[in-house]
Tab-separated table of C-alpha atoms and ligand atoms in Angstrom:
chain	number	residue	atom	x	y	z
A	1	MET	CA	-0.010	-0.064	0.011
A	2	SER	CA	1.426	3.363	-0.857
A	3	ASP	CA	2.028	5.919	1.832
A	4	ARG	CA	-0.849	8.036	0.416
A	5	ARG	CA	-3.147	5.129	0.624
A	6	LYS	CA	-2.085	4.407	4.220
A	7	PHE	CA	-2.752	8.016	5.028
A	8	VAL	CA	-6.145	7.963	3.395
A	9	LYS	CA	-6.934	4.846	5.367
A	10	LEU	CA	-5.899	6.268	8.695
A	11	SER	CA	-7.691	9.628	7.954
A	12	LEU	CA	-10.835	7.657	7.068
A	13	LEU	CA	-10.584	5.707	10.388
A	14	SER	CA	-10.167	8.888	12.351
A	15	SER	CA	-13.154	10.577	10.634
A	16	ILE	CA	-15.415	7.528	11.305
A	17	ALA	CA	-14.270	7.521	14.976
A	18	MET	CA	-14.893	11.211	15.382
A	19	LEU	CA	-18.376	11.039	13.715
A	20	ALA	CA	-19.204	8.053	16.178
A	21	GLY	CA	-18.145	10.387	18.919
A	22	LYS	CA	-15.416	7.997	19.826
A	23	ARG	CA	-11.718	8.440	20.306
A	24	LEU	CA	-9.497	6.462	18.165
A	25	PHE	CA	-7.374	4.050	20.287
A	26	ALA	CA	-4.321	2.340	19.133
A	27	ALA	CA	-6.144	-0.961	19.075
A	28	ASP	CA	-8.554	0.501	16.477
A	29	ILE	CA	-5.685	1.215	14.134
A	30	PRO	CA	-4.444	-1.686	12.044
A	31	ALA	CA	-0.965	-2.758	12.795
A	32	VAL	CA	1.696	-1.472	10.343
A	33	ALA	CA	2.182	-4.869	8.908
A	34	GLU	CA	-1.472	-5.071	8.162
A	35	LEU	CA	-1.413	-1.482	6.602
A	36	ALA	CA	1.328	-2.812	4.361
A	37	VAL	CA	-0.817	-5.596	2.993
A	38	PRO	CA	-1.936	-4.774	-0.519
A	39	ALA	CA	-5.625	-4.737	-1.291
A	40	VAL	CA	-6.379	-8.207	-2.475
A	41	LYS	CA	-8.645	-7.291	-5.469
A	42	ASP	CA	-6.312	-5.046	-7.318
A	43	SER	CA	-2.933	-6.377	-6.330
A	44	PRO	CA	-1.707	-9.352	-8.288
A	45	VAL	CA	1.632	-10.844	-7.055
A	46	VAL	CA	3.897	-13.645	-8.057
A	47	ILE	CA	6.696	-15.168	-6.036
A	48	SER	CA	9.038	-17.944	-6.840
A	49	THR	CA	12.079	-19.760	-5.440
A	50	TRP	CA	15.680	-18.725	-6.154
A	51	ASP	CA	17.141	-15.912	-8.156
A	52	PHE	CA	16.225	-17.596	-11.459
A	53	GLY	CA	12.637	-17.122	-10.311
A	54	LYS	CA	13.001	-13.531	-11.331
A	55	GLU	CA	12.820	-14.358	-15.100
A	56	ALA	CA	9.991	-16.832	-14.453
A	57	ASN	CA	8.018	-14.114	-12.568
A	58	THR	CA	8.399	-11.812	-15.573
A	59	GLY	CA	6.604	-14.429	-17.745
A	60	ALA	CA	3.892	-14.894	-15.022
A	61	TRP	CA	3.499	-11.206	-14.743
A	62	GLU	CA	2.550	-10.707	-18.404
A	63	ILE	CA	-0.524	-12.772	-17.545
A	64	LEU	CA	-1.249	-11.160	-14.194
A	65	ARG	CA	-0.891	-7.638	-15.304
A	66	LYS	CA	-3.491	-8.124	-18.038
A	67	GLY	CA	-5.968	-9.491	-15.503
A	68	GLY	CA	-5.320	-13.114	-16.325
A	69	ARG	CA	-5.741	-16.080	-14.086
A	70	ALA	CA	-3.136	-17.104	-11.554
A	71	LEU	CA	-3.236	-20.599	-12.960
A	72	ASP	CA	-2.187	-19.541	-16.374
A	73	ALA	CA	0.443	-17.239	-14.879
A	74	VAL	CA	2.207	-19.883	-12.895
A	75	GLU	CA	2.220	-22.331	-15.836
A	76	ILE	CA	3.597	-19.863	-18.251
A	77	GLY	CA	6.096	-18.539	-15.594
A	78	VAL	CA	7.777	-21.927	-14.823
A	79	LYS	CA	7.851	-22.865	-18.496
A	80	ILE	CA	10.663	-20.254	-18.821
A	81	PRO	CA	13.215	-22.208	-16.605
A	82	GLU	CA	11.880	-25.535	-18.033
A	83	ALA	CA	13.087	-24.383	-21.572
A	84	ASP	CA	16.313	-22.936	-20.442
A	85	PRO	CA	19.230	-25.219	-21.187
A	86	HIS	CA	21.356	-23.160	-18.706
A	87	ASN	CA	19.262	-24.063	-15.813
A	88	GLN	CA	20.389	-27.458	-14.743
A	89	SER	CA	17.830	-28.208	-12.180
A	90	VAL	CA	14.604	-27.801	-14.184
A	91	GLY	CA	13.410	-29.166	-17.491
A	92	TYR	CA	15.642	-29.211	-20.621
A	93	GLY	CA	19.275	-29.286	-19.621
A	94	GLY	CA	18.377	-30.682	-16.051
A	95	ARG	CA	21.055	-32.875	-14.562
A	96	PRO	CA	20.255	-36.548	-15.169
A	97	ASP	CA	19.815	-39.417	-12.672
A	98	ARG	CA	22.847	-41.678	-11.965
A	99	ASP	CA	21.962	-43.739	-15.145
A	100	GLY	CA	22.214	-40.546	-17.279
A	101	ARG	CA	18.458	-40.160	-17.751
A	102	VAL	CA	16.830	-36.786	-17.238
A	103	THR	CA	13.479	-37.359	-15.381
A	104	LEU	CA	11.171	-34.551	-14.422
A	105	ASP	CA	8.704	-34.052	-11.619
A	106	ALA	CA	6.102	-31.295	-11.712
A	107	CYS	CA	2.636	-30.312	-10.279
A	108	ILE	CA	0.215	-27.694	-10.438
A	109	MET	CA	-2.796	-26.658	-8.318
A	110	ASP	CA	-5.606	-23.949	-8.660
A	111	GLU	CA	-7.960	-22.058	-6.741
A	112	HIS	CA	-10.615	-24.789	-6.817
A	113	SER	CA	-8.238	-27.309	-5.128
A	114	ARG	CA	-7.932	-29.005	-8.540
A	115	CYS	CA	-4.491	-30.405	-9.052
A	116	GLY	CA	-2.366	-32.383	-11.481
A	117	SER	CA	1.038	-34.034	-11.256
A	118	VAL	CA	3.642	-35.939	-13.230
A	119	ALA	CA	6.666	-37.717	-11.808
A	120	ALA	CA	9.658	-39.397	-13.452
A	121	LEU	CA	8.633	-38.052	-16.866
A	122	GLU	CA	11.233	-38.322	-19.453
A	123	HIS	CA	11.722	-36.625	-22.890
A	124	ILE	CA	9.146	-33.914	-22.526
A	125	VAL	CA	10.397	-30.262	-21.832
A	126	HIS	CA	7.258	-28.784	-20.250
A	127	ALA	CA	6.425	-31.247	-17.511
A	128	ILE	CA	4.204	-28.551	-16.034
A	129	SER	CA	1.951	-28.490	-18.991
A	130	VAL	CA	1.543	-32.326	-18.888
A	131	ALA	CA	0.766	-31.927	-15.240
A	132	ARG	CA	-1.925	-29.317	-16.043
A	133	LEU	CA	-3.431	-31.665	-18.606
A	134	VAL	CA	-3.492	-34.419	-16.007
A	135	MET	CA	-5.572	-32.060	-13.879
A	136	GLU	CA	-7.824	-30.914	-16.705
A	137	LYS	CA	-8.280	-34.089	-18.844
A	138	THR	CA	-8.232	-37.003	-16.509
A	139	PRO	CA	-10.011	-38.004	-13.351
A	140	HIS	CA	-6.627	-38.454	-11.768
A	141	VAL	CA	-4.177	-36.314	-9.845
A	142	MET	CA	-0.757	-38.070	-10.566
A	143	ILE	CA	0.504	-39.977	-13.536
A	144	VAL	CA	4.228	-41.211	-13.431
A	145	GLY	CA	6.965	-42.711	-15.529
A	146	ASP	CA	6.100	-44.326	-18.887
A	147	GLY	CA	2.397	-43.651	-18.320
A	148	ALA	CA	3.074	-40.006	-18.064
A	149	LEU	CA	5.189	-40.137	-21.240
A	150	GLN	CA	2.399	-41.997	-23.136
A	151	PHE	CA	-0.138	-39.455	-21.916
A	152	ALA	CA	1.980	-36.609	-23.010
A	153	LEU	CA	2.550	-38.010	-26.531
A	154	ALA	CA	-1.077	-38.805	-26.901
A	155	ASN	CA	-1.863	-35.165	-26.139
A	156	GLY	CA	0.598	-33.832	-28.779
A	157	PHE	CA	3.752	-33.146	-26.767
A	158	LYS	CA	7.005	-33.645	-28.771
A	159	LYS	CA	9.503	-36.270	-27.553
A	160	GLU	CA	12.887	-34.616	-27.237
A	161	ASN	CA	16.341	-35.318	-25.846
A	162	LEU	CA	16.573	-33.345	-22.589
A	163	LEU	CA	20.165	-34.182	-21.869
A	164	THR	CA	22.363	-31.349	-22.980
A	165	GLU	CA	26.102	-31.735	-23.795
A	166	LYS	CA	27.063	-29.831	-20.704
A	167	SER	CA	24.911	-31.843	-18.257
A	168	GLU	CA	26.135	-35.078	-20.031
A	169	LYS	CA	29.732	-34.010	-19.597
A	170	GLU	CA	29.243	-33.291	-15.900
A	171	TRP	CA	27.451	-36.488	-15.337
A	172	LYS	CA	30.267	-38.421	-16.868
A	173	GLU	CA	32.687	-36.559	-14.549
A	174	TRP	CA	30.525	-37.396	-11.586
A	175	LEU	CA	30.529	-41.130	-12.733
A	176	LYS	CA	34.248	-41.254	-12.074
A	177	GLU	CA	33.610	-41.161	-8.357
A	178	SER	CA	29.796	-41.794	-8.367
A	179	LYS	CA	29.628	-40.127	-4.882
A	180	TYR	CA	26.038	-39.792	-3.927
A	181	ALA	CA	25.737	-36.803	-1.650
A	182	PRO	CA	22.753	-34.414	-1.660
A	183	GLN	CA	23.937	-30.819	-2.029
A	184	LYS	CA	22.999	-28.154	0.517
A	185	ASN	CA	22.074	-25.250	-1.837
A	186	ILE	CA	23.393	-23.080	-4.697
A	187	GLU	CA	26.565	-22.349	-2.803
A	188	ASN	CA	27.551	-25.970	-3.107
A	189	ILE	CA	29.741	-26.969	-6.061
A	190	LEU	CA	29.232	-30.306	-7.775
A	191	PRO	CA	32.172	-32.403	-9.066
A	192	GLY	CA	33.267	-30.738	-12.292
A	193	GLY	CA	32.694	-27.232	-10.821
A	194	ALA	CA	29.037	-26.859	-11.513
A	195	LYS	CA	26.665	-25.097	-9.065
A	196	ASN	CA	23.806	-27.031	-7.752
A	197	HIS	CA	20.494	-25.099	-8.044
A	198	ASP	CA	17.105	-26.598	-7.236
A	199	THR	CA	13.318	-26.694	-7.938
A	200	ILE	CA	11.359	-23.788	-9.075
A	201	GLY	CA	8.261	-23.401	-6.987
A	202	MET	CA	5.890	-20.429	-7.864
A	203	VAL	CA	2.712	-19.166	-6.344
A	204	ALA	CA	0.625	-16.308	-7.528
A	205	MET	CA	-2.355	-14.206	-6.725
A	206	ASP	CA	-4.440	-12.784	-9.637
A	207	LYS	CA	-6.607	-9.566	-9.594
A	208	ASN	CA	-9.487	-11.485	-8.233
A	209	GLY	CA	-7.527	-12.623	-5.302
A	210	ASP	CA	-7.429	-16.143	-6.461
A	211	LEU	CA	-4.385	-18.286	-5.832
A	212	SER	CA	-2.571	-20.971	-7.869
A	213	GLY	CA	0.842	-22.590	-7.784
A	214	ALA	CA	3.208	-24.679	-9.838
A	215	CYS	CA	6.384	-26.590	-9.017
A	216	THR	CA	8.842	-28.338	-11.479
A	217	THR	CA	12.251	-29.795	-11.312
A	218	SER	CA	14.663	-32.368	-12.717
A	219	GLY	CA	15.257	-33.438	-9.083
A	220	MET	CA	18.219	-34.210	-7.206
A	221	ALA	CA	21.250	-34.477	-9.481
A	222	TYR	CA	22.376	-38.110	-10.073
A	223	LYS	CA	19.550	-39.561	-8.014
A	224	MET	CA	18.697	-43.237	-8.219
A	225	HIS	CA	16.583	-43.962	-11.251
A	226	GLY	CA	12.965	-43.725	-10.368
A	227	ARG	CA	13.530	-41.584	-7.252
A	228	VAL	CA	10.750	-39.025	-6.837
A	229	GLY	CA	11.175	-36.012	-4.636
A	230	ASP	CA	8.759	-33.549	-3.038
A	231	SER	CA	8.085	-31.454	-6.097
A	232	PRO	CA	5.239	-33.448	-7.807
A	233	ILE	CA	3.666	-34.422	-4.449
A	234	ILE	CA	0.633	-32.264	-3.688
A	235	GLY	CA	0.944	-31.137	-0.067
A	236	ALA	CA	4.710	-31.637	-0.087
A	237	GLY	CA	6.262	-29.559	-2.826
A	238	LEU	CA	3.199	-27.307	-3.446
A	239	TYR	CA	-0.139	-26.636	-1.692
A	240	VAL	CA	-2.829	-24.048	-2.417
A	241	ASP	CA	-5.921	-23.265	-0.284
A	242	ASN	CA	-7.772	-20.403	-1.877
A	243	GLU	CA	-9.220	-19.274	1.506
A	244	ILE	CA	-5.838	-19.122	3.279
A	245	GLY	CA	-2.843	-19.056	1.004
A	246	ALA	CA	-0.347	-21.096	-0.826
A	247	ALA	CA	3.168	-22.504	-0.247
A	248	THR	CA	5.902	-24.204	-2.144
A	249	SER	CA	9.201	-25.813	-1.283
A	250	THR	CA	12.776	-26.384	-2.542
A	251	GLY	CA	15.688	-28.391	-1.408
A	252	VAL	CA	16.037	-32.047	-0.355
A	253	GLY	CA	12.586	-33.481	-1.127
A	254	GLU	CA	12.784	-36.320	1.228
A	255	GLU	CA	12.818	-33.972	4.233
A	256	VAL	CA	9.867	-32.078	2.888
A	257	ILE	CA	7.814	-35.123	2.151
A	258	ARG	CA	8.410	-36.462	5.745
A	259	ILE	CA	6.594	-33.414	7.194
A	260	VAL	CA	4.115	-32.786	4.166
A	261	GLY	CA	5.765	-29.373	4.210
A	262	SER	CA	3.702	-27.126	1.971
A	263	HIS	CA	0.492	-28.353	3.375
A	264	LEU	CA	1.945	-27.752	6.833
A	265	VAL	CA	2.813	-24.173	5.926
A	266	VAL	CA	-0.722	-23.438	4.723
A	267	GLU	CA	-2.267	-25.015	7.809
A	268	LEU	CA	0.016	-22.868	10.036
A	269	MET	CA	-1.100	-19.776	8.239
A	270	ARG	CA	-4.709	-20.973	8.734
A	271	GLN	CA	-3.867	-20.909	12.498
A	272	GLY	CA	-2.981	-17.224	12.052
A	273	LEU	CA	0.823	-17.315	11.437
A	274	SER	CA	2.408	-14.939	8.995
A	275	PRO	CA	3.863	-16.628	5.861
A	276	GLU	CA	7.346	-16.239	7.197
A	277	ASP	CA	6.580	-17.606	10.638
A	278	ALA	CA	4.648	-20.525	9.070
A	279	CYS	CA	7.684	-21.276	6.886
A	280	LYS	CA	9.951	-21.090	9.955
A	281	LYS	CA	7.708	-23.381	11.966
A	282	ALA	CA	7.852	-26.005	9.146
A	283	VAL	CA	11.668	-25.693	8.975
A	284	GLU	CA	11.842	-26.232	12.790
A	285	ARG	CA	9.675	-29.267	12.462
A	286	ILE	CA	12.263	-30.731	10.086
A	287	VAL	CA	14.976	-29.966	12.679
A	288	SER	CA	13.051	-31.418	15.542
A	289	ARG	CA	12.226	-34.589	13.804
A	290	ASN	CA	15.922	-35.280	12.893
A	291	PRO	CA	18.464	-32.635	13.939
A	292	GLN	CA	21.346	-34.706	12.709
A	293	ALA	CA	20.000	-35.102	9.118
A	294	ALA	CA	18.770	-31.507	8.936
A	295	LYS	CA	22.225	-30.116	9.615
A	296	ASP	CA	23.587	-31.367	6.296
A	297	VAL	CA	20.741	-30.495	3.921
A	298	GLN	CA	18.901	-27.522	2.601
A	299	VAL	CA	15.154	-26.997	2.443
A	300	GLY	CA	13.477	-23.745	1.865
A	301	PHE	CA	9.758	-22.849	2.089
A	302	LEU	CA	8.105	-19.995	0.389
A	303	ALA	CA	4.495	-18.754	1.127
A	304	LEU	CA	1.957	-16.192	0.127
A	305	ASN	CA	-1.220	-15.575	2.140
A	306	LYS	CA	-4.662	-14.471	0.973
A	307	LYS	CA	-3.832	-10.861	1.783
A	308	GLY	CA	-0.866	-10.800	-0.613
A	309	VAL	CA	1.790	-11.026	2.216
A	310	TYR	CA	4.706	-13.312	1.394
A	311	GLY	CA	7.528	-14.809	3.343
A	312	ALA	CA	10.152	-17.545	3.319
A	313	TYR	CA	12.447	-19.468	5.655
A	314	ALA	CA	15.136	-22.014	5.044
A	315	LEU	CA	17.363	-24.546	6.980
A	316	GLN	CA	20.612	-23.018	5.659
A	317	LYS	CA	21.936	-19.759	4.351
A	318	GLY	CA	21.781	-19.344	0.617
A	319	PHE	CA	18.096	-19.745	-0.264
A	320	SER	CA	16.767	-16.790	-2.217
A	321	TYR	CA	13.258	-15.970	-3.558
A	322	SER	CA	11.977	-13.591	-6.223
A	323	VAL	CA	8.887	-11.360	-6.084
A	324	LYS	CA	7.004	-9.405	-8.705
A	325	ASN	CA	4.028	-7.173	-8.173
A	326	GLY	CA	2.972	-3.795	-9.486
A	327	ASN	CA	5.535	-2.051	-7.270
A	328	THR	CA	8.414	-4.533	-6.880
A	329	GLU	CA	10.630	-6.751	-8.777
A	330	GLU	CA	13.164	-8.015	-6.364
A	331	THR	CA	15.137	-11.053	-5.145
A	332	PHE	CA	15.460	-11.583	-1.391
A	333	GLU	CA	17.765	-13.687	0.737
A	334	SER	CA	15.576	-15.941	2.974
A	335	LYS	CA	16.224	-16.057	6.773
A	336	TYR	CA	17.482	-19.404	7.840
A	337	PHE	CA	17.830	-21.746	10.847
A	338	TYR	CA	21.417	-22.587	11.173
A	339	SER	CA	23.466	-19.418	11.510
B	401	LIG	N1	12.944	-30.471	-4.284
B	401	LIG	C1	13.368	-31.231	-5.389
B	401	LIG	C2	13.715	-32.663	-5.180
B	401	LIG	O1	13.990	-33.086	-3.997
B	401	LIG	O2	13.624	-33.373	-5.997
């Protein structure tokens, strides 16, 4: 809310109080945080994980600024990193599993709690669009592996090789030691010198105040063939409740699945926690379940509530998230548990 709008709102409250013959007490004045909340109806916003979310947000914003639906915005938005061969954690160019196969996980959820998901999908760049078709064209929520590929091909998707020269070269380098060690976050360097990024999770609110989310990844680099992380699991990698808010996650999916992380964040917001506090509590849940395991991995949560307030929290330093609305286009460093 602009300073002018804050001022107008406060003046209006004072006038109402005076007309009612009542002094305006501090308790009558909305807290500063509440005043900073954008008006739902006219304030679309999109947020996504990591710094590369900035580019994805730009794509989503093209839909939101024209008054389009949040569902369309999140699909269009995450298709940008999916198609980017330089992004080695999502879609085309993603790092393969330990057998050299690029397998994608993705899910999408809308304001009516409709959702669709694909896991261990090979040869299709836009896993998110296949997930959306699962939601829209089938009575199911999730289709995996060869079934997901058959479904995609039957619906006109093109079969492609997703393994780029760069990712193949790095995988071959990794094969020399074949050391299977999940990476903490983007600060970590993989064998061969490559940086390890992670999932893009995106949630958005459109001009009607409706929420949707999308999440897509090539998963953990050099994972076991068939391994599925949190990203395509509704409730783990993504959850949307149009009455409350939406949340998504990034990092080591096994830790997120164990606490059904994104659903937990939304439920904590339902209990009145701010998005950041809800993300923090979810991170603390991971720590309290298994402090030993939590120390060595990265997990980040990102959430948006129905008022348009957003927040994030991570286990470790290094998680960033990107925000775009009518006033802001920024990438923020998340707060984190282990300092
Ligand atoms: N968060 C991505 C994964 O664990 O696959």
